[in-house]
Amino acid sequence: MLAVLIVFFLFSYWIHTLYPIALVGLFLLAIIALFDSILLFKRKDGILATRELAEKFSNSDLNEVPLRIQNKYGFKIAYTIIDEIPVHFQKRDFLKSGSIPARAKKSLIYRLRPVDRGVYTFGKLNIYVSSPLRFVKRRFSFGKDQTVKVYPSFIQMKKYAFLAIDNKLTQFGLKKIRRIGHTMEFEQIKDYVSGDDVRTINWKATAKRGNLMINQFQDEKSQPVYSIIDASRVMKMPFEGLTLLDYAINSALAFSNIALKKNDKTGLLTFSNTIHNHLAASSKKTHLNTILEVLYSIKTNFLDSDFGRLYAEVKRKITHRSLLLLYTNFEHESALQRQLPYLKGLAQKHVLVVIFFENTELTELIAKKANNTPEIYHKTIAQKMDYEKKRMVKELERHGIQTVLTKPEALTVNTINKYLEIKARGIL
């Protein structure tokens, strides 16, 4: 409308009859804009809005952010929402639009996926509203400086918690296997059947009943299990926006929940150039919250790891035979050979599982067709590095060390499956 009036004023220099028309049009436009402003600004609380943040966010997962808007005007309004979300997300195109009937309420939900642990601060929730005339917009601001803590993935932890329920284990290809006679956890006395271990015959019960009776055992409980997380430089490598360290932290939390549900004791140890955290194994129900807080607070400068310090710490403070799940990464065979003496030392007294990562970018490069000489060279080098990873698995297994070579996104499932396998086989 302003553009039309400008054209009228311009041509009125030659066509004088256009001047009064343009002047009247400008006056009407000013009257309408003034009337629209009065409609919007006559109430201080024309709309109310809240941003309802959860107590904590789950790292690497989609977290919901609900918005509640109430229209207190006596007419339908159009709105545009620009929320000042934390800078960590680097999202500069946030915009939500819509309309709300007179004196009505509306709820909206948008989702955010954090990839770093820590405190996130939200700025203002800006809402621009306009009346049906659409001549003027008024800005309302709410909820300045709301904060939320981003914790390791407790959503993932709950997702895999069902693995602790026996009738669900088969969904991941595992089931509970009773290893009769190989563990020391007594379950019951039962009649002897062909194939039972004769070493478990209970002679007192046999004398009373007149039939052969045997002691039956089940998987031991309250066994100490430690998640050992390497927080050094090798764990800084990113995959899908998340570092290997955060993948390991999320996996350790989910695994600890499963181990507690299986009535085992869980502990935690993190290290790089020095020992950062050492949480003794416990089976208390509140222990999971302690593990969550320790994992949340892990901070590192990503220096080189000192496996000698790790070996000394474990030898001094973990005196009982335990299952040690070591989250680390080896990109070259020479890196493994430097640490192998310490790994062999840990495996002498404990059941050691070394968990390290496939390089998914190398896998994609190997699968890609090479069309020229440089691409052939790149593919050959990628195949060599991939082959080195498989050689490292064989080398560790040759020294009696359990291994898990996994893609980052499959880390949690493969770790839990390995734990259930060790429990079922009675290795610990």
Coordinates of C-alpha atoms in Angstrom, one line a residue:
M1 CA 0.0 0.0 0.0
L2 CA 2.9 2.3 0.8
A3 CA 4.4 1.5 -2.6
V4 CA 1.2 2.4 -4.4
L5 CA 1.0 5.8 -2.5
I6 CA 4.6 6.6 -3.4
V7 CA 3.8 6.0 -7.1
F8 CA 0.8 8.2 -6.8
F9 CA 2.8 11.0 -5.2
L10 CA 5.5 10.7 -7.9
F11 CA 3.1 10.9 -10.8
S12 CA 1.1 13.7 -9.2
Y13 CA 3.9 16.0 -10.3
W14 CA 2.5 15.7 -13.8
I15 CA -1.0 14.6 -13.1
H16 CA -2.2 17.0 -10.3
T17 CA -5.5 15.2 -9.7
L18 CA -3.5 12.3 -8.2
Y19 CA -2.2 14.4 -5.3
P20 CA -5.4 14.6 -3.2
I21 CA -6.1 10.9 -3.8
A22 CA -2.6 10.0 -2.5
L23 CA -2.9 12.4 0.4
V24 CA -6.3 10.8 1.5
G25 CA -4.8 7.3 1.0
L26 CA -1.9 8.2 3.3
F27 CA -4.2 9.6 5.9
L28 CA -6.4 6.4 5.8
L29 CA -3.3 4.3 6.1
A30 CA -2.1 6.2 9.1
I31 CA -5.6 5.9 10.7
I32 CA -5.7 2.1 10.1
A33 CA -2.1 1.6 11.5
L34 CA -3.0 3.7 14.6
F35 CA -6.2 1.7 15.1
D36 CA -4.3 -1.6 14.8
S37 CA -1.6 -0.3 17.3
I38 CA -4.4 0.5 19.8
L39 CA -5.8 -3.0 19.4
L40 CA -2.5 -4.6 20.1
F41 CA -1.0 -2.3 22.8
K42 CA -4.1 -1.5 24.9
R43 CA -3.4 -4.6 27.0
K44 CA -0.1 -5.2 28.8
D45 CA -0.7 -8.9 29.1
G46 CA -2.2 -9.6 25.6
I47 CA -0.6 -13.0 25.5
L48 CA 1.1 -15.2 28.1
A49 CA 3.7 -17.9 27.1
T50 CA 6.0 -20.3 28.9
R51 CA 8.9 -22.6 27.9
E52 CA 8.6 -25.8 29.9
L53 CA 12.1 -27.2 30.1
A54 CA 12.8 -30.7 31.6
E55 CA 15.0 -31.0 34.6
K56 CA 17.8 -32.4 32.4
F57 CA 18.4 -33.3 28.7
S58 CA 19.7 -36.6 27.4
N59 CA 22.9 -36.3 25.4
S60 CA 22.7 -37.4 21.7
D61 CA 18.9 -37.9 21.9
L62 CA 16.0 -35.8 20.7
N63 CA 14.6 -33.9 23.7
E64 CA 11.2 -32.2 23.6
V65 CA 10.8 -28.5 24.5
P66 CA 7.1 -27.7 25.0
L67 CA 5.8 -24.2 24.6
R68 CA 2.4 -23.0 26.0
I69 CA 0.7 -19.9 24.6
Q70 CA -2.4 -18.2 25.9
N71 CA -4.3 -15.5 23.8
K72 CA -6.0 -12.9 26.1
Y73 CA -7.1 -10.7 23.3
G74 CA -10.8 -10.6 22.2
F75 CA -9.8 -11.4 18.6
K76 CA -7.9 -14.0 16.7
I77 CA -4.1 -13.3 16.5
A78 CA -1.4 -14.5 14.2
Y79 CA 2.0 -15.3 15.9
T80 CA 5.6 -15.8 14.9
I81 CA 7.9 -17.5 17.5
I82 CA 11.7 -16.9 17.6
D83 CA 13.2 -18.8 20.5
E84 CA 16.8 -17.9 21.5
I85 CA 18.0 -21.5 21.9
P86 CA 21.5 -22.2 23.3
V87 CA 24.5 -21.4 21.0
H88 CA 25.7 -25.0 21.3
F89 CA 23.1 -26.0 18.6
Q90 CA 24.3 -23.3 16.1
K91 CA 20.7 -23.1 14.9
R92 CA 20.0 -19.7 13.3
D93 CA 16.8 -20.5 11.4
F94 CA 14.4 -21.2 14.2
L95 CA 10.9 -19.9 13.3
K96 CA 7.4 -21.1 14.2
S97 CA 4.2 -19.5 12.9
G98 CA 0.5 -20.0 13.3
S99 CA -2.7 -18.5 14.7
I100 CA -4.7 -18.7 18.0
P101 CA -8.5 -18.0 18.3
A102 CA -9.7 -15.3 20.7
R103 CA -9.1 -16.2 24.4
A104 CA -7.7 -19.6 23.5
K105 CA -4.6 -21.6 24.5
K106 CA -2.2 -23.5 22.2
S107 CA 0.6 -25.9 22.9
L108 CA 3.7 -26.4 20.6
I109 CA 6.6 -28.8 20.8
Y110 CA 10.0 -28.7 19.1
R111 CA 12.9 -31.0 19.6
L112 CA 16.6 -30.5 20.2
R113 CA 19.5 -32.9 19.9
P114 CA 22.5 -31.9 22.1
V115 CA 25.9 -33.5 21.4
D116 CA 27.9 -32.1 24.4
R117 CA 27.4 -32.6 28.1
G118 CA 27.2 -29.5 30.3
V119 CA 24.9 -26.6 31.1
Y120 CA 22.8 -25.0 28.3
T121 CA 21.3 -21.6 28.6
F122 CA 18.2 -20.5 26.8
G123 CA 17.6 -16.8 26.0
K124 CA 14.3 -15.0 25.5
L125 CA 11.2 -16.6 24.1
N126 CA 10.2 -13.9 21.6
I127 CA 6.7 -14.0 20.2
Y128 CA 5.5 -11.5 17.6
V129 CA 1.7 -11.1 17.3
S130 CA -0.5 -9.2 14.9
S131 CA -4.3 -8.6 14.7
P132 CA -6.5 -9.6 11.7
L133 CA -5.5 -6.3 10.1
R134 CA -1.9 -7.4 9.9
F135 CA -0.6 -3.7 9.9
V136 CA 1.4 -3.8 13.1
K137 CA 3.3 -6.5 15.0
R138 CA 4.0 -6.4 18.7
R139 CA 6.8 -8.3 20.4
F140 CA 6.4 -10.2 23.7
S141 CA 9.4 -11.7 25.5
F142 CA 9.3 -14.5 28.1
G143 CA 11.5 -17.0 29.9
K144 CA 14.9 -15.3 29.8
D145 CA 18.1 -17.2 30.9
Q146 CA 16.5 -20.6 31.6
T147 CA 19.2 -23.3 32.0
V148 CA 19.1 -27.1 31.6
K149 CA 21.8 -29.6 32.2
V150 CA 22.7 -32.2 29.5
Y151 CA 23.4 -35.5 31.1
P152 CA 24.7 -38.8 29.5
S153 CA 22.0 -40.5 27.5
F154 CA 19.5 -41.7 30.1
I155 CA 17.0 -42.2 27.3
Q156 CA 19.2 -44.8 25.8
M157 CA 19.7 -46.3 29.3
K158 CA 15.9 -46.8 29.7
K159 CA 15.7 -48.1 26.1
Y160 CA 18.0 -51.0 26.8
A161 CA 16.9 -51.7 30.4
F162 CA 14.5 -54.4 29.1
L163 CA 17.5 -56.6 28.4
A164 CA 17.7 -57.4 32.1
I165 CA 14.3 -59.1 31.8
D166 CA 14.8 -62.7 30.8
N167 CA 12.0 -63.1 28.4
K168 CA 13.3 -60.1 26.3
L169 CA 16.9 -61.2 25.9
T170 CA 16.2 -63.3 22.8
Q171 CA 15.3 -60.1 20.9
F172 CA 19.1 -59.3 20.8
G173 CA 20.1 -62.9 20.0
L174 CA 20.9 -63.9 23.6
K175 CA 19.2 -65.9 26.3
K176 CA 20.0 -66.9 29.8
I177 CA 22.0 -70.1 30.0
R178 CA 22.2 -72.0 33.3
R179 CA 25.7 -73.4 33.7
I180 CA 25.0 -76.2 36.2
G181 CA 28.0 -77.1 38.3
H182 CA 30.3 -74.4 37.1
T183 CA 29.4 -71.6 39.5
M184 CA 29.1 -71.4 43.2
E185 CA 25.6 -69.7 43.6
F186 CA 23.4 -72.4 45.1
E187 CA 19.9 -72.6 43.7
Q188 CA 18.1 -75.8 44.7
I189 CA 18.4 -79.6 45.3
K190 CA 16.8 -81.7 42.6
D191 CA 16.5 -85.3 41.4
Y192 CA 19.4 -86.6 39.4
V193 CA 18.8 -87.1 35.6
S194 CA 21.1 -88.6 33.0
G195 CA 23.7 -86.0 32.0
D196 CA 23.9 -84.1 35.3
D197 CA 27.4 -83.6 36.8
V198 CA 28.0 -86.5 39.3
R199 CA 30.4 -84.2 41.2
T200 CA 27.4 -82.2 42.5
I201 CA 25.6 -85.2 44.1
N202 CA 24.3 -84.3 47.6
W203 CA 24.9 -87.5 49.5
K204 CA 22.9 -86.5 52.6
A205 CA 19.8 -85.7 50.6
T206 CA 20.3 -88.9 48.6
A207 CA 20.4 -90.9 51.9
K208 CA 17.2 -89.3 53.1
R209 CA 15.2 -89.7 49.9
G210 CA 16.6 -93.0 48.7
N211 CA 17.1 -91.5 45.2
L212 CA 20.1 -89.7 43.8
M213 CA 19.8 -86.0 44.5
I214 CA 22.1 -83.3 43.2
N215 CA 22.9 -79.6 44.1
Q216 CA 22.0 -77.2 41.3
F217 CA 23.8 -73.9 40.9
Q218 CA 23.1 -70.8 38.9
D219 CA 25.0 -67.8 37.7
E220 CA 26.7 -66.0 40.5
K221 CA 25.4 -62.6 41.6
S222 CA 27.0 -59.6 43.2
Q223 CA 30.1 -59.9 41.0
P224 CA 32.1 -56.6 40.6
V225 CA 31.9 -55.1 37.1
Y226 CA 33.9 -52.0 36.2
S227 CA 33.5 -49.6 33.2
I228 CA 36.9 -48.2 32.5
I229 CA 36.8 -45.2 30.1
D230 CA 39.8 -43.9 28.3
A231 CA 39.4 -40.1 28.2
S232 CA 42.6 -39.4 26.2
R233 CA 43.3 -38.0 22.8
V234 CA 42.3 -41.2 20.9
M235 CA 38.7 -40.7 22.1
K236 CA 38.3 -37.2 20.7
M237 CA 37.5 -38.6 17.2
P238 CA 33.9 -37.5 16.2
F239 CA 31.2 -39.6 14.6
E240 CA 27.8 -38.0 13.7
G241 CA 28.6 -35.0 15.9
L242 CA 29.4 -37.0 19.0
T243 CA 33.0 -37.9 20.2
L244 CA 34.0 -41.5 20.9
L245 CA 34.3 -40.4 24.6
D246 CA 30.6 -39.5 24.7
Y247 CA 29.6 -42.7 23.0
A248 CA 31.6 -44.6 25.7
I249 CA 29.9 -42.5 28.4
N250 CA 26.4 -43.2 27.1
S251 CA 27.2 -46.9 26.8
A252 CA 28.7 -47.1 30.3
L253 CA 25.5 -45.6 31.8
A254 CA 23.2 -48.0 29.9
F255 CA 25.4 -51.0 30.7
S256 CA 25.7 -50.1 34.4
N257 CA 21.9 -50.0 34.6
I258 CA 21.7 -53.6 33.1
A259 CA 24.4 -54.9 35.5
L260 CA 22.6 -53.5 38.5
K261 CA 19.4 -55.1 37.4
K262 CA 21.3 -58.4 37.1
N263 CA 22.3 -57.9 40.8
D264 CA 25.9 -57.3 40.1
K265 CA 28.1 -54.6 41.6
T266 CA 29.1 -51.8 39.2
G267 CA 32.0 -49.4 39.4
L268 CA 33.6 -46.8 37.2
L269 CA 37.1 -45.6 36.4
T270 CA 38.2 -42.9 34.0
F271 CA 41.8 -42.0 33.0
S272 CA 44.0 -40.3 30.5
N273 CA 47.5 -39.1 31.5
T274 CA 46.3 -39.6 35.1
I275 CA 43.4 -41.2 37.0
H276 CA 40.4 -38.9 36.9
N277 CA 37.6 -40.8 38.7
H278 CA 37.5 -44.0 40.6
L279 CA 34.1 -45.1 41.8
A280 CA 34.1 -48.4 43.8
A281 CA 31.7 -51.1 42.8
S282 CA 28.4 -51.2 44.6
S283 CA 25.0 -52.8 44.1
K284 CA 22.9 -50.2 45.9
K285 CA 19.9 -48.9 44.1
T286 CA 21.0 -45.3 44.5
H287 CA 24.4 -46.2 42.9
L288 CA 23.2 -45.5 39.4
N289 CA 22.5 -41.8 40.3
T290 CA 26.1 -41.6 41.6
I291 CA 27.4 -43.1 38.3
L292 CA 25.3 -40.6 36.3
E293 CA 26.7 -37.6 38.2
V294 CA 30.3 -38.8 37.8
L295 CA 29.8 -39.4 34.0
Y296 CA 28.2 -36.0 33.6
S297 CA 31.2 -34.3 35.2
I298 CA 33.9 -36.0 33.2
K299 CA 36.2 -33.3 31.8
T300 CA 39.4 -33.9 29.8
N301 CA 42.1 -32.1 28.0
F302 CA 42.4 -35.1 25.6
L303 CA 46.1 -35.8 26.5
D304 CA 47.9 -39.1 25.8
S305 CA 46.7 -42.0 27.9
D306 CA 49.0 -43.6 30.5
F307 CA 48.1 -47.3 30.7
G308 CA 50.8 -47.8 33.3
R309 CA 48.9 -45.6 35.8
L310 CA 45.8 -47.5 35.0
Y311 CA 47.5 -50.9 35.7
A312 CA 48.8 -49.6 39.0
E313 CA 45.4 -48.2 40.0
V314 CA 43.6 -51.4 39.3
K315 CA 46.3 -53.5 41.0
R316 CA 46.2 -51.4 44.1
K317 CA 42.4 -50.7 44.5
I318 CA 40.5 -53.5 42.7
T319 CA 41.6 -56.5 44.8
H320 CA 38.7 -58.9 43.9
R321 CA 38.5 -60.7 40.5
S322 CA 36.3 -58.4 38.4
L323 CA 35.0 -57.9 34.9
L324 CA 36.7 -54.9 33.4
L325 CA 35.2 -53.3 30.3
L326 CA 37.8 -51.0 28.9
Y327 CA 36.5 -48.4 26.4
T328 CA 39.4 -47.2 24.3
N329 CA 40.5 -47.0 20.7
F330 CA 43.5 -48.2 18.6
E331 CA 43.9 -46.9 15.1
H332 CA 47.3 -48.6 14.5
E333 CA 48.8 -51.9 15.5
S334 CA 51.9 -50.2 16.9
A335 CA 49.6 -48.3 19.4
L336 CA 48.3 -51.6 20.7
Q337 CA 51.7 -53.2 21.0
R338 CA 52.9 -50.3 23.3
Q339 CA 50.0 -51.0 25.7
L340 CA 49.8 -54.7 25.3
P341 CA 52.0 -55.5 28.4
Y342 CA 49.7 -53.6 30.6
L343 CA 46.6 -55.2 29.1
K344 CA 48.1 -58.6 29.7
G345 CA 48.8 -57.7 33.3
L346 CA 45.2 -56.6 33.8
A347 CA 43.9 -59.9 32.2
Q348 CA 46.0 -62.1 34.5
K349 CA 43.8 -61.4 37.6
H350 CA 40.6 -60.0 36.0
V351 CA 38.3 -60.7 33.0
L352 CA 39.3 -57.9 30.7
V353 CA 37.2 -56.9 27.7
V354 CA 38.8 -54.3 25.4
I355 CA 36.2 -52.3 23.5
F356 CA 37.4 -50.3 20.5
F357 CA 35.9 -48.8 17.4
E358 CA 35.6 -49.4 13.7
N359 CA 36.4 -46.4 11.5
T360 CA 33.1 -46.1 9.7
E361 CA 34.5 -43.6 7.2
L362 CA 37.1 -46.2 6.1
T363 CA 34.3 -48.8 5.7
E364 CA 32.4 -46.4 3.4
L365 CA 35.6 -45.7 1.5
I366 CA 36.3 -49.4 1.0
A367 CA 32.7 -50.0 -0.3
K368 CA 33.0 -47.1 -2.8
K369 CA 34.1 -47.9 -6.3
A370 CA 37.5 -46.5 -7.3
N371 CA 37.5 -44.7 -10.7
N372 CA 41.0 -43.4 -10.9
T373 CA 44.6 -44.0 -9.7
P374 CA 44.4 -41.7 -6.6
E375 CA 41.1 -43.3 -5.5
I376 CA 42.8 -46.8 -5.9
Y377 CA 45.6 -45.7 -3.6
H378 CA 43.1 -44.3 -1.0
K379 CA 41.1 -47.5 -1.1
T380 CA 44.2 -49.7 -0.7
I381 CA 45.3 -47.7 2.4
A382 CA 41.8 -47.9 3.9
Q383 CA 41.8 -51.7 3.4
K384 CA 45.2 -52.0 5.0
M385 CA 44.0 -50.0 8.1
D386 CA 40.8 -52.0 8.3
Y387 CA 42.8 -55.2 8.1
E388 CA 45.0 -53.9 11.0
K389 CA 41.9 -53.6 13.2
K390 CA 41.1 -57.3 12.6
R391 CA 44.7 -58.2 13.4
M392 CA 44.4 -56.4 16.7
V393 CA 41.4 -58.4 17.6
K394 CA 43.2 -61.6 16.9
E395 CA 46.3 -60.4 18.8
L396 CA 44.2 -59.6 21.9
E397 CA 42.3 -62.9 21.8
R398 CA 45.6 -64.8 21.5
H399 CA 46.6 -63.4 24.9
G400 CA 43.2 -64.4 26.4
I401 CA 41.7 -60.9 26.3
Q402 CA 38.0 -60.6 25.3
T403 CA 37.4 -58.0 22.6
V404 CA 34.5 -56.0 21.1
L405 CA 35.2 -54.2 17.8
T406 CA 32.1 -52.2 17.0
K407 CA 30.7 -49.2 15.1
P408 CA 30.1 -46.2 17.4
E409 CA 26.3 -46.3 17.0
A410 CA 26.2 -50.0 17.9
L411 CA 28.4 -49.7 21.0
T412 CA 25.8 -50.0 23.7
V413 CA 24.1 -53.1 22.2
N414 CA 27.4 -54.9 21.6
T415 CA 28.7 -54.1 25.0
I416 CA 25.5 -55.4 26.8
N417 CA 25.5 -58.5 24.6
K418 CA 29.2 -59.2 25.5
Y419 CA 28.4 -58.8 29.2
L420 CA 25.4 -61.2 29.0
E421 CA 27.6 -63.7 27.0
I422 CA 30.3 -63.7 29.7
K423 CA 27.6 -64.2 32.4
A424 CA 26.0 -67.0 30.6
R425 CA 29.3 -68.8 29.9
G426 CA 30.4 -68.5 33.6
I427 CA 33.7 -66.9 32.7
L428 CA 33.7 -64.5 35.6

